[in-house]
């Protein structure tokens, strides 16, 4: 009887693993490779927690980070905050409280970028043109005190070369 129960638990566990896509993406979602890379963040206003540059990676969010994304049925990928020279800010480690990711909605041809300290932050909503070297849109700041949402003004991401990063071979 005990071995039957063990076998049943193993079958259920293996079945759950088999249904999960290999990249951790929901079924039918593909990575928009042409958006992966480094970008200068150009803005009309100073934005909380927004770096001078950022790197959109091909790395899917881990299970831990995915709980921070409200819609777990959509694909989300990690991003790295970069300084003005293109180096990772504070190393390449995501702190437990940070919420940083990017998403792509192919139906509306928009990219959503979330940059948050875990308390307050900035969200970018950008249009993807036919040539994705410049993404343009708007920013909204999210605050954990006072007025919860404020208009952050116009923003654009302009593609720039990435510095070599041996820790992340799938990024450009």
Short mmCIF file of N, CA and C in Angstrom, two decimals:
data_model
loop_
_atom_site.label_atom_id
_atom_site.label_comp_id
_atom_site.label_asym_id
_atom_site.label_seq_id
_atom_site.Cartn_x
_atom_site.Cartn_y
_atom_site.Cartn_z
N UNK A 1 0.82 -1.19 0.00
CA UNK A 1 0.00 0.00 0.00
C UNK A 1 0.86 1.25 0.00
N UNK A 2 1.92 1.26 0.81
CA UNK A 2 2.80 2.42 0.88
C UNK A 2 3.48 2.71 -0.44
N UNK A 3 3.91 1.66 -1.16
CA UNK A 3 4.56 1.88 -2.45
C UNK A 3 3.57 2.38 -3.49
N UNK A 4 2.30 2.02 -3.40
CA UNK A 4 1.28 2.53 -4.32
C UNK A 4 1.08 4.02 -4.12
N UNK A 5 1.04 4.44 -2.86
CA UNK A 5 0.89 5.86 -2.55
C UNK A 5 2.10 6.64 -3.05
N UNK A 6 3.29 6.10 -2.81
CA UNK A 6 4.51 6.76 -3.28
C UNK A 6 4.49 6.87 -4.81
N UNK A 7 4.09 5.79 -5.49
CA UNK A 7 4.03 5.79 -6.94
C UNK A 7 3.01 6.83 -7.43
N UNK A 8 1.87 6.94 -6.77
CA UNK A 8 0.84 7.91 -7.17
C UNK A 8 1.34 9.34 -7.01
N UNK A 9 2.01 9.61 -5.90
CA UNK A 9 2.56 10.96 -5.67
C UNK A 9 3.61 11.28 -6.72
N UNK A 10 4.47 10.31 -7.05
CA UNK A 10 5.50 10.51 -8.05
C UNK A 10 4.89 10.78 -9.43
N UNK A 11 3.86 10.05 -9.79
CA UNK A 11 3.19 10.24 -11.08
C UNK A 11 2.58 11.63 -11.16
N UNK A 12 1.91 12.07 -10.09
CA UNK A 12 1.32 13.41 -10.07
C UNK A 12 2.40 14.47 -10.18
N UNK A 13 3.49 14.31 -9.44
CA UNK A 13 4.59 15.28 -9.48
C UNK A 13 5.22 15.34 -10.86
N UNK A 14 5.48 14.19 -11.47
CA UNK A 14 6.07 14.18 -12.80
C UNK A 14 5.11 14.76 -13.83
N UNK A 15 3.84 14.50 -13.68
CA UNK A 15 2.84 15.07 -14.59
C UNK A 15 2.82 16.58 -14.50
N UNK A 16 2.92 17.13 -13.29
CA UNK A 16 2.93 18.59 -13.11
C UNK A 16 4.17 19.18 -13.76
N UNK A 17 5.31 18.51 -13.62
CA UNK A 17 6.54 19.01 -14.24
C UNK A 17 6.45 18.95 -15.75
N UNK A 18 5.85 17.90 -16.29
CA UNK A 18 5.77 17.75 -17.73
C UNK A 18 4.89 18.83 -18.35
N UNK A 19 3.90 19.32 -17.63
CA UNK A 19 3.02 20.35 -18.18
C UNK A 19 3.66 21.72 -18.17
N UNK A 20 4.69 21.92 -17.36
CA UNK A 20 5.32 23.23 -17.29
C UNK A 20 6.28 23.41 -18.46
N UNK A 21 6.15 24.50 -19.24
CA UNK A 21 7.05 24.72 -20.38
C UNK A 21 8.50 24.75 -19.93
N UNK A 22 9.41 24.35 -20.80
CA UNK A 22 10.82 24.24 -20.44
C UNK A 22 11.43 25.58 -20.06
N UNK A 23 10.98 26.67 -20.66
CA UNK A 23 11.51 27.98 -20.35
C UNK A 23 10.77 28.62 -19.18
N UNK A 24 9.76 27.94 -18.62
CA UNK A 24 8.98 28.54 -17.56
C UNK A 24 7.92 29.48 -18.11
N UNK A 25 7.65 29.43 -19.41
CA UNK A 25 6.67 30.32 -20.04
C UNK A 25 5.33 29.62 -20.15
N UNK A 26 4.25 30.38 -20.06
CA UNK A 26 2.95 29.78 -20.32
C UNK A 26 2.90 29.24 -21.76
N UNK A 27 2.09 28.21 -21.98
CA UNK A 27 1.98 27.61 -23.31
C UNK A 27 1.58 28.67 -24.33
N UNK A 28 2.21 28.62 -25.49
CA UNK A 28 1.87 29.53 -26.57
C UNK A 28 2.54 30.89 -26.51
N UNK A 29 3.38 31.13 -25.49
CA UNK A 29 4.06 32.42 -25.36
C UNK A 29 5.50 32.25 -25.84
N UNK A 30 5.93 33.12 -26.72
CA UNK A 30 7.30 33.09 -27.21
C UNK A 30 8.02 34.37 -26.79
N UNK A 31 9.30 34.23 -26.56
CA UNK A 31 10.13 35.38 -26.22
C UNK A 31 10.31 36.25 -27.46
N UNK A 32 10.04 37.55 -27.38
CA UNK A 32 10.32 38.44 -28.51
C UNK A 32 11.81 38.77 -28.53
N UNK A 33 12.62 37.86 -29.13
CA UNK A 33 14.10 37.99 -29.14
C UNK A 33 14.58 39.35 -29.60
N UNK A 34 13.90 39.93 -30.56
CA UNK A 34 14.35 41.19 -31.14
C UNK A 34 14.31 42.35 -30.14
N UNK A 35 13.68 42.16 -28.99
CA UNK A 35 13.66 43.21 -27.97
C UNK A 35 14.74 43.03 -26.91
N UNK A 36 15.33 41.85 -26.84
CA UNK A 36 16.37 41.57 -25.85
C UNK A 36 17.59 42.42 -26.17
N UNK A 37 18.13 43.09 -25.16
CA UNK A 37 19.32 43.90 -25.35
C UNK A 37 19.38 45.05 -24.37
N UNK A 38 20.27 46.00 -24.63
CA UNK A 38 20.48 47.15 -23.74
C UNK A 38 19.89 48.41 -24.35
N UNK A 39 19.42 49.28 -23.46
CA UNK A 39 18.75 50.50 -23.89
C UNK A 39 19.11 51.66 -22.96
N UNK A 40 19.29 52.84 -23.55
CA UNK A 40 19.34 54.08 -22.78
C UNK A 40 17.91 54.43 -22.43
N UNK A 41 17.70 54.86 -21.20
CA UNK A 41 16.38 55.32 -20.79
C UNK A 41 16.38 56.84 -20.87
N UNK A 42 15.63 57.37 -21.80
CA UNK A 42 15.52 58.82 -21.98
C UNK A 42 14.16 59.24 -21.47
N UNK A 43 14.14 60.33 -20.69
CA UNK A 43 12.91 60.72 -20.02
C UNK A 43 12.80 62.22 -19.90
N UNK A 44 11.57 62.69 -19.75
CA UNK A 44 11.34 64.13 -19.57
C UNK A 44 11.44 64.51 -18.10
N UNK A 45 11.26 63.56 -17.19
CA UNK A 45 11.31 63.82 -15.74
C UNK A 45 12.24 62.82 -15.06
N UNK A 46 12.71 63.18 -13.86
CA UNK A 46 13.40 62.20 -13.04
C UNK A 46 12.37 61.18 -12.60
N UNK A 47 12.74 59.92 -12.61
CA UNK A 47 11.82 58.85 -12.25
C UNK A 47 12.42 58.01 -11.14
N UNK A 48 11.61 57.73 -10.12
CA UNK A 48 12.07 56.95 -8.99
C UNK A 48 12.46 55.54 -9.42
N UNK A 49 13.65 55.12 -9.01
CA UNK A 49 14.20 53.78 -9.20
C UNK A 49 14.50 53.45 -10.66
N UNK A 50 14.43 54.45 -11.52
CA UNK A 50 14.72 54.23 -12.94
C UNK A 50 16.20 54.51 -13.21
N UNK A 51 16.91 53.56 -13.81
CA UNK A 51 18.34 53.72 -14.07
C UNK A 51 18.59 54.48 -15.37
N UNK A 52 19.82 54.90 -15.62
CA UNK A 52 20.16 55.54 -16.89
C UNK A 52 20.02 54.58 -18.08
N UNK A 53 20.33 53.30 -17.84
CA UNK A 53 20.23 52.27 -18.86
C UNK A 53 19.62 51.03 -18.23
N UNK A 54 19.12 50.16 -19.11
CA UNK A 54 18.67 48.87 -18.62
C UNK A 54 18.85 47.81 -19.69
N UNK A 55 18.88 46.58 -19.22
CA UNK A 55 19.04 45.43 -20.12
C UNK A 55 17.80 44.56 -20.00
N UNK A 56 17.13 44.35 -21.12
CA UNK A 56 16.02 43.41 -21.18
C UNK A 56 16.64 42.06 -21.49
N UNK A 57 16.49 41.10 -20.60
CA UNK A 57 17.12 39.79 -20.78
C UNK A 57 16.14 38.77 -21.32
N UNK A 58 16.67 37.63 -21.72
CA UNK A 58 15.86 36.50 -22.17
C UNK A 58 15.60 35.53 -21.03
N UNK A 59 15.99 35.91 -19.81
CA UNK A 59 15.83 35.03 -18.65
C UNK A 59 14.44 35.19 -18.07
N UNK A 60 13.70 34.09 -18.01
CA UNK A 60 12.35 34.14 -17.43
C UNK A 60 12.46 34.35 -15.92
N UNK A 61 11.41 34.90 -15.36
CA UNK A 61 11.38 35.10 -13.92
C UNK A 61 11.37 33.74 -13.23
N UNK A 62 12.03 33.70 -12.09
CA UNK A 62 12.01 32.48 -11.28
C UNK A 62 10.64 32.34 -10.63
N UNK A 63 10.38 31.18 -10.07
CA UNK A 63 9.10 31.00 -9.38
C UNK A 63 8.92 32.05 -8.28
N UNK A 64 10.01 32.38 -7.57
CA UNK A 64 9.90 33.37 -6.50
C UNK A 64 9.47 34.71 -7.06
N UNK A 65 10.12 35.19 -8.14
CA UNK A 65 9.75 36.50 -8.69
C UNK A 65 8.36 36.46 -9.29
N UNK A 66 7.95 35.32 -9.85
CA UNK A 66 6.66 35.27 -10.53
C UNK A 66 5.52 35.58 -9.57
N UNK A 67 5.68 35.29 -8.30
CA UNK A 67 4.59 35.61 -7.37
C UNK A 67 4.39 37.12 -7.25
N UNK A 68 5.38 37.89 -7.65
CA UNK A 68 5.29 39.34 -7.61
C UNK A 68 4.55 39.92 -8.82
N UNK A 69 4.39 39.11 -9.85
CA UNK A 69 3.71 39.55 -11.06
C UNK A 69 2.24 39.16 -10.92
N UNK A 70 1.36 40.14 -10.98
CA UNK A 70 -0.05 39.89 -10.68
C UNK A 70 -0.71 38.92 -11.64
N UNK A 71 -0.37 38.94 -12.91
CA UNK A 71 -0.98 38.05 -13.89
C UNK A 71 0.00 36.95 -14.22
N UNK A 72 -0.10 35.83 -13.53
CA UNK A 72 0.88 34.76 -13.69
C UNK A 72 0.68 33.97 -14.97
N UNK A 73 -0.35 34.28 -15.76
CA UNK A 73 -0.55 33.56 -17.02
C UNK A 73 0.24 34.21 -18.16
N UNK A 74 0.78 35.39 -17.97
CA UNK A 74 1.56 36.06 -19.01
C UNK A 74 3.04 35.83 -18.77
N UNK A 75 3.79 35.88 -19.84
CA UNK A 75 5.23 35.72 -19.72
C UNK A 75 5.85 37.02 -19.21
N UNK A 76 6.86 36.88 -18.40
CA UNK A 76 7.61 38.04 -17.90
C UNK A 76 9.07 37.63 -17.84
N UNK A 77 9.94 38.56 -18.20
CA UNK A 77 11.37 38.30 -18.23
C UNK A 77 12.09 39.26 -17.31
N UNK A 78 13.28 38.85 -16.88
CA UNK A 78 14.06 39.67 -15.96
C UNK A 78 14.71 40.82 -16.71
N UNK A 79 14.99 41.87 -15.97
CA UNK A 79 15.76 42.98 -16.51
C UNK A 79 16.82 43.35 -15.50
N UNK A 80 17.82 44.04 -15.98
CA UNK A 80 18.95 44.45 -15.13
C UNK A 80 19.09 45.95 -15.24
N UNK A 81 19.13 46.62 -14.08
CA UNK A 81 19.36 48.06 -14.05
C UNK A 81 20.85 48.30 -14.31
N UNK A 82 21.14 49.23 -15.23
CA UNK A 82 22.53 49.54 -15.60
C UNK A 82 22.84 51.00 -15.32
N UNK A 83 24.11 51.27 -14.99
CA UNK A 83 24.53 52.66 -14.83
C UNK A 83 24.75 53.27 -16.22
N UNK A 84 25.17 54.52 -16.28
CA UNK A 84 25.32 55.20 -17.57
C UNK A 84 26.41 54.61 -18.45
N UNK A 85 27.34 53.84 -17.85
CA UNK A 85 28.39 53.18 -18.63
C UNK A 85 27.96 51.78 -19.08
N UNK A 86 26.79 51.33 -18.64
CA UNK A 86 26.30 50.02 -19.04
C UNK A 86 26.64 48.89 -18.09
N UNK A 87 27.15 49.23 -16.89
CA UNK A 87 27.49 48.21 -15.88
C UNK A 87 26.29 47.98 -14.96
N UNK A 88 26.07 46.73 -14.52
CA UNK A 88 24.96 46.46 -13.60
C UNK A 88 25.08 47.31 -12.34
N UNK A 89 23.96 47.87 -11.92
CA UNK A 89 23.93 48.69 -10.71
C UNK A 89 23.80 47.78 -9.49
N UNK A 90 24.74 47.91 -8.56
CA UNK A 90 24.69 47.11 -7.35
C UNK A 90 24.97 45.64 -7.61
N UNK A 91 25.69 45.35 -8.65
CA UNK A 91 25.95 43.96 -9.00
C UNK A 91 24.79 43.40 -9.81
N UNK A 92 24.86 42.13 -10.05
CA UNK A 92 23.85 41.47 -10.87
C UNK A 92 22.89 40.67 -10.00
N UNK A 93 22.70 41.11 -8.76
CA UNK A 93 21.88 40.37 -7.81
C UNK A 93 20.59 41.13 -7.59
N UNK A 94 19.48 40.43 -7.70
CA UNK A 94 18.19 41.03 -7.39
C UNK A 94 17.94 40.85 -5.90
N UNK A 95 17.64 41.93 -5.21
CA UNK A 95 17.36 41.87 -3.79
C UNK A 95 15.96 41.32 -3.58
N UNK A 96 15.72 40.73 -2.42
CA UNK A 96 14.44 40.10 -2.14
C UNK A 96 13.26 41.03 -2.33
N UNK A 97 13.44 42.31 -2.08
CA UNK A 97 12.30 43.23 -2.13
C UNK A 97 12.11 43.88 -3.50
N UNK A 98 13.09 43.80 -4.38
CA UNK A 98 12.96 44.43 -5.70
C UNK A 98 11.95 43.70 -6.57
N UNK A 99 11.26 44.47 -7.39
CA UNK A 99 10.35 43.92 -8.38
C UNK A 99 10.77 44.52 -9.72
N UNK A 100 11.47 43.72 -10.52
CA UNK A 100 11.97 44.23 -11.80
C UNK A 100 11.74 43.18 -12.86
N UNK A 101 10.97 43.54 -13.87
CA UNK A 101 10.70 42.63 -14.96
C UNK A 101 10.21 43.41 -16.17
N UNK A 102 10.14 42.71 -17.31
CA UNK A 102 9.53 43.30 -18.50
C UNK A 102 8.61 42.26 -19.13
N UNK A 103 7.60 42.76 -19.80
CA UNK A 103 6.61 41.91 -20.46
C UNK A 103 6.35 42.46 -21.85
N UNK A 104 5.86 41.60 -22.71
CA UNK A 104 5.52 42.01 -24.06
C UNK A 104 4.10 41.53 -24.36
N UNK A 105 3.29 42.44 -24.87
CA UNK A 105 1.94 42.11 -25.30
C UNK A 105 1.92 42.24 -26.82
N UNK A 106 1.98 41.10 -27.51
CA UNK A 106 2.02 41.10 -28.96
C UNK A 106 0.75 41.64 -29.59
N UNK A 107 -0.39 41.46 -28.91
CA UNK A 107 -1.66 41.94 -29.47
C UNK A 107 -1.68 43.47 -29.58
N UNK A 108 -1.14 44.14 -28.59
CA UNK A 108 -1.14 45.61 -28.62
C UNK A 108 0.22 46.18 -29.02
N UNK A 109 1.20 45.32 -29.27
CA UNK A 109 2.57 45.73 -29.61
C UNK A 109 3.10 46.71 -28.57
N UNK A 110 3.00 46.32 -27.30
CA UNK A 110 3.49 47.15 -26.19
C UNK A 110 4.40 46.35 -25.27
N UNK A 111 5.35 47.07 -24.71
CA UNK A 111 6.24 46.51 -23.70
C UNK A 111 5.94 47.23 -22.39
N UNK A 112 5.84 46.45 -21.32
CA UNK A 112 5.65 47.01 -19.98
C UNK A 112 6.90 46.68 -19.18
N UNK A 113 7.51 47.69 -18.57
CA UNK A 113 8.71 47.53 -17.77
C UNK A 113 8.39 47.97 -16.35
N UNK A 114 8.69 47.11 -15.37
CA UNK A 114 8.46 47.45 -13.96
C UNK A 114 9.81 47.55 -13.26
N UNK A 115 10.03 48.70 -12.61
CA UNK A 115 11.25 48.97 -11.85
C UNK A 115 10.81 49.42 -10.46
N UNK A 116 10.97 48.58 -9.45
CA UNK A 116 10.48 48.93 -8.13
C UNK A 116 11.45 48.49 -7.05
N UNK A 117 11.55 49.30 -6.04
CA UNK A 117 12.35 48.96 -4.87
C UNK A 117 11.63 47.93 -4.00
N UNK A 118 10.39 47.67 -4.33
CA UNK A 118 9.55 46.79 -3.51
C UNK A 118 8.55 47.59 -2.72
N UNK A 119 8.78 48.89 -2.64
CA UNK A 119 7.86 49.80 -1.95
C UNK A 119 7.31 50.82 -2.95
N UNK A 120 8.19 51.48 -3.65
CA UNK A 120 7.82 52.47 -4.65
C UNK A 120 8.61 52.19 -5.91
N UNK A 121 8.15 52.73 -7.03
CA UNK A 121 8.89 52.48 -8.26
C UNK A 121 8.25 53.16 -9.46
N UNK A 122 8.71 52.74 -10.63
CA UNK A 122 8.26 53.32 -11.88
C UNK A 122 7.87 52.20 -12.84
N UNK A 123 6.78 52.42 -13.55
CA UNK A 123 6.35 51.50 -14.58
C UNK A 123 6.37 52.24 -15.93
N UNK A 124 6.96 51.60 -16.94
CA UNK A 124 7.02 52.17 -18.28
C UNK A 124 6.07 51.37 -19.17
N UNK A 125 5.31 52.07 -19.98
CA UNK A 125 4.46 51.43 -20.99
C UNK A 125 4.89 51.99 -22.34
N UNK A 126 5.45 51.12 -23.19
CA UNK A 126 6.11 51.55 -24.42
C UNK A 126 5.51 50.86 -25.65
N UNK A 127 5.41 51.60 -26.73
CA UNK A 127 4.96 51.05 -28.01
C UNK A 127 6.16 50.46 -28.74
N UNK A 128 5.94 49.35 -29.41
CA UNK A 128 6.99 48.72 -30.21
C UNK A 128 6.72 49.03 -31.68
N UNK A 129 7.57 49.85 -32.29
CA UNK A 129 7.39 50.16 -33.72
C UNK A 129 7.89 49.00 -34.57
N UNK A 130 7.76 49.14 -35.86
CA UNK A 130 8.22 48.07 -36.76
C UNK A 130 9.73 47.87 -36.65
N UNK A 131 10.49 48.91 -36.34
CA UNK A 131 11.93 48.80 -36.08
C UNK A 131 12.14 49.05 -34.59
N UNK A 132 12.36 47.98 -33.78
CA UNK A 132 12.37 48.14 -32.33
C UNK A 132 13.65 48.70 -31.73
N UNK A 133 14.35 49.58 -32.44
CA UNK A 133 15.54 50.19 -31.85
C UNK A 133 15.19 51.35 -30.93
N UNK A 134 13.99 51.90 -31.05
CA UNK A 134 13.53 52.95 -30.14
C UNK A 134 12.09 52.66 -29.76
N UNK A 135 11.86 52.49 -28.48
CA UNK A 135 10.53 52.24 -27.95
C UNK A 135 10.09 53.52 -27.24
N UNK A 136 8.91 54.02 -27.54
CA UNK A 136 8.44 55.28 -26.95
C UNK A 136 7.15 55.04 -26.19
N UNK A 137 6.99 55.82 -25.11
CA UNK A 137 5.77 55.69 -24.33
C UNK A 137 5.74 56.63 -23.15
N UNK A 138 5.16 56.14 -22.06
CA UNK A 138 4.99 56.98 -20.87
C UNK A 138 5.38 56.21 -19.61
N UNK A 139 5.58 56.98 -18.55
CA UNK A 139 5.96 56.41 -17.26
C UNK A 139 4.92 56.79 -16.22
N UNK A 140 4.72 55.88 -15.27
CA UNK A 140 3.87 56.14 -14.11
C UNK A 140 4.68 55.75 -12.88
N UNK A 141 4.74 56.65 -11.92
CA UNK A 141 5.42 56.32 -10.67
C UNK A 141 4.39 55.78 -9.68
N UNK A 142 4.79 54.75 -8.93
CA UNK A 142 3.95 54.13 -7.92
C UNK A 142 4.58 54.42 -6.57
N UNK A 143 3.77 54.90 -5.64
CA UNK A 143 4.29 55.29 -4.32
C UNK A 143 3.61 54.50 -3.22
N UNK A 144 4.37 54.21 -2.17
CA UNK A 144 3.77 53.53 -1.02
C UNK A 144 3.32 54.54 0.04
N UNK A 145 3.32 55.81 -0.31
CA UNK A 145 2.85 56.87 0.60
C UNK A 145 2.28 57.99 -0.26
N UNK A 146 1.42 58.81 0.30
CA UNK A 146 0.86 59.95 -0.44
C UNK A 146 0.02 59.51 -1.62
N UNK A 147 0.06 60.27 -2.70
CA UNK A 147 -0.68 59.94 -3.91
C UNK A 147 -0.09 58.66 -4.49
N UNK A 148 -0.89 57.59 -4.66
CA UNK A 148 -0.32 56.30 -5.06
C UNK A 148 0.28 56.26 -6.46
N UNK A 149 -0.28 57.03 -7.41
CA UNK A 149 0.22 57.00 -8.79
C UNK A 149 0.42 58.43 -9.27
N UNK A 150 1.57 58.70 -9.88
CA UNK A 150 1.82 60.02 -10.45
C UNK A 150 2.33 59.85 -11.87
N UNK A 151 2.00 60.82 -12.72
CA UNK A 151 2.42 60.80 -14.10
C UNK A 151 3.92 61.08 -14.17
N UNK A 152 4.67 60.18 -14.77
CA UNK A 152 6.12 60.34 -14.87
C UNK A 152 6.57 60.98 -16.16
N UNK A 153 5.64 61.29 -17.06
CA UNK A 153 5.99 61.94 -18.31
C UNK A 153 6.35 60.97 -19.42
N UNK A 154 6.88 61.53 -20.50
CA UNK A 154 7.26 60.75 -21.67
C UNK A 154 8.60 60.07 -21.46
N UNK A 155 8.74 58.88 -22.02
CA UNK A 155 10.00 58.13 -21.94
C UNK A 155 10.26 57.44 -23.27
N UNK A 156 11.51 57.10 -23.49
CA UNK A 156 11.86 56.25 -24.62
C UNK A 156 13.05 55.38 -24.23
N UNK A 157 13.09 54.20 -24.81
CA UNK A 157 14.24 53.32 -24.68
C UNK A 157 14.91 53.29 -26.04
N UNK A 158 16.20 53.65 -26.07
CA UNK A 158 16.96 53.69 -27.32
C UNK A 158 18.05 52.62 -27.23
N UNK A 159 18.04 51.69 -28.18
CA UNK A 159 18.98 50.57 -28.14
C UNK A 159 20.42 51.06 -28.20
N UNK A 160 21.27 50.49 -27.34
CA UNK A 160 22.70 50.75 -27.31
C UNK A 160 23.42 49.40 -27.20
N UNK A 161 24.70 49.34 -27.55
CA UNK A 161 25.43 48.07 -27.39
C UNK A 161 25.54 47.69 -25.92
N UNK A 162 25.45 46.41 -25.63
CA UNK A 162 25.65 45.92 -24.27
C UNK A 162 27.12 45.64 -24.03
N UNK A 163 27.56 45.87 -22.80
CA UNK A 163 28.89 45.43 -22.42
C UNK A 163 28.88 43.92 -22.34
N UNK A 164 30.00 43.28 -22.55
CA UNK A 164 30.10 41.83 -22.43
C UNK A 164 29.72 41.43 -21.02
N UNK A 165 28.93 40.38 -20.90
CA UNK A 165 28.52 39.89 -19.58
C UNK A 165 28.55 38.37 -19.60
N UNK A 166 29.62 37.79 -19.08
CA UNK A 166 29.78 36.34 -19.11
C UNK A 166 28.77 35.63 -18.22
N UNK A 167 28.14 36.36 -17.31
CA UNK A 167 27.16 35.71 -16.43
C UNK A 167 25.82 35.52 -17.10
N UNK A 168 25.58 36.16 -18.22
CA UNK A 168 24.28 36.07 -18.86
C UNK A 168 24.45 35.89 -20.36
N UNK A 169 24.81 34.67 -20.79
CA UNK A 169 25.15 34.45 -22.19
C UNK A 169 23.98 34.63 -23.16
N UNK A 170 22.74 34.59 -22.66
CA UNK A 170 21.61 34.70 -23.57
C UNK A 170 21.22 36.15 -23.85
N UNK A 171 21.89 37.11 -23.25
CA UNK A 171 21.56 38.51 -23.52
C UNK A 171 22.48 39.03 -24.60
N UNK A 172 22.01 40.03 -25.33
CA UNK A 172 22.82 40.60 -26.40
C UNK A 172 23.59 41.78 -25.91
#
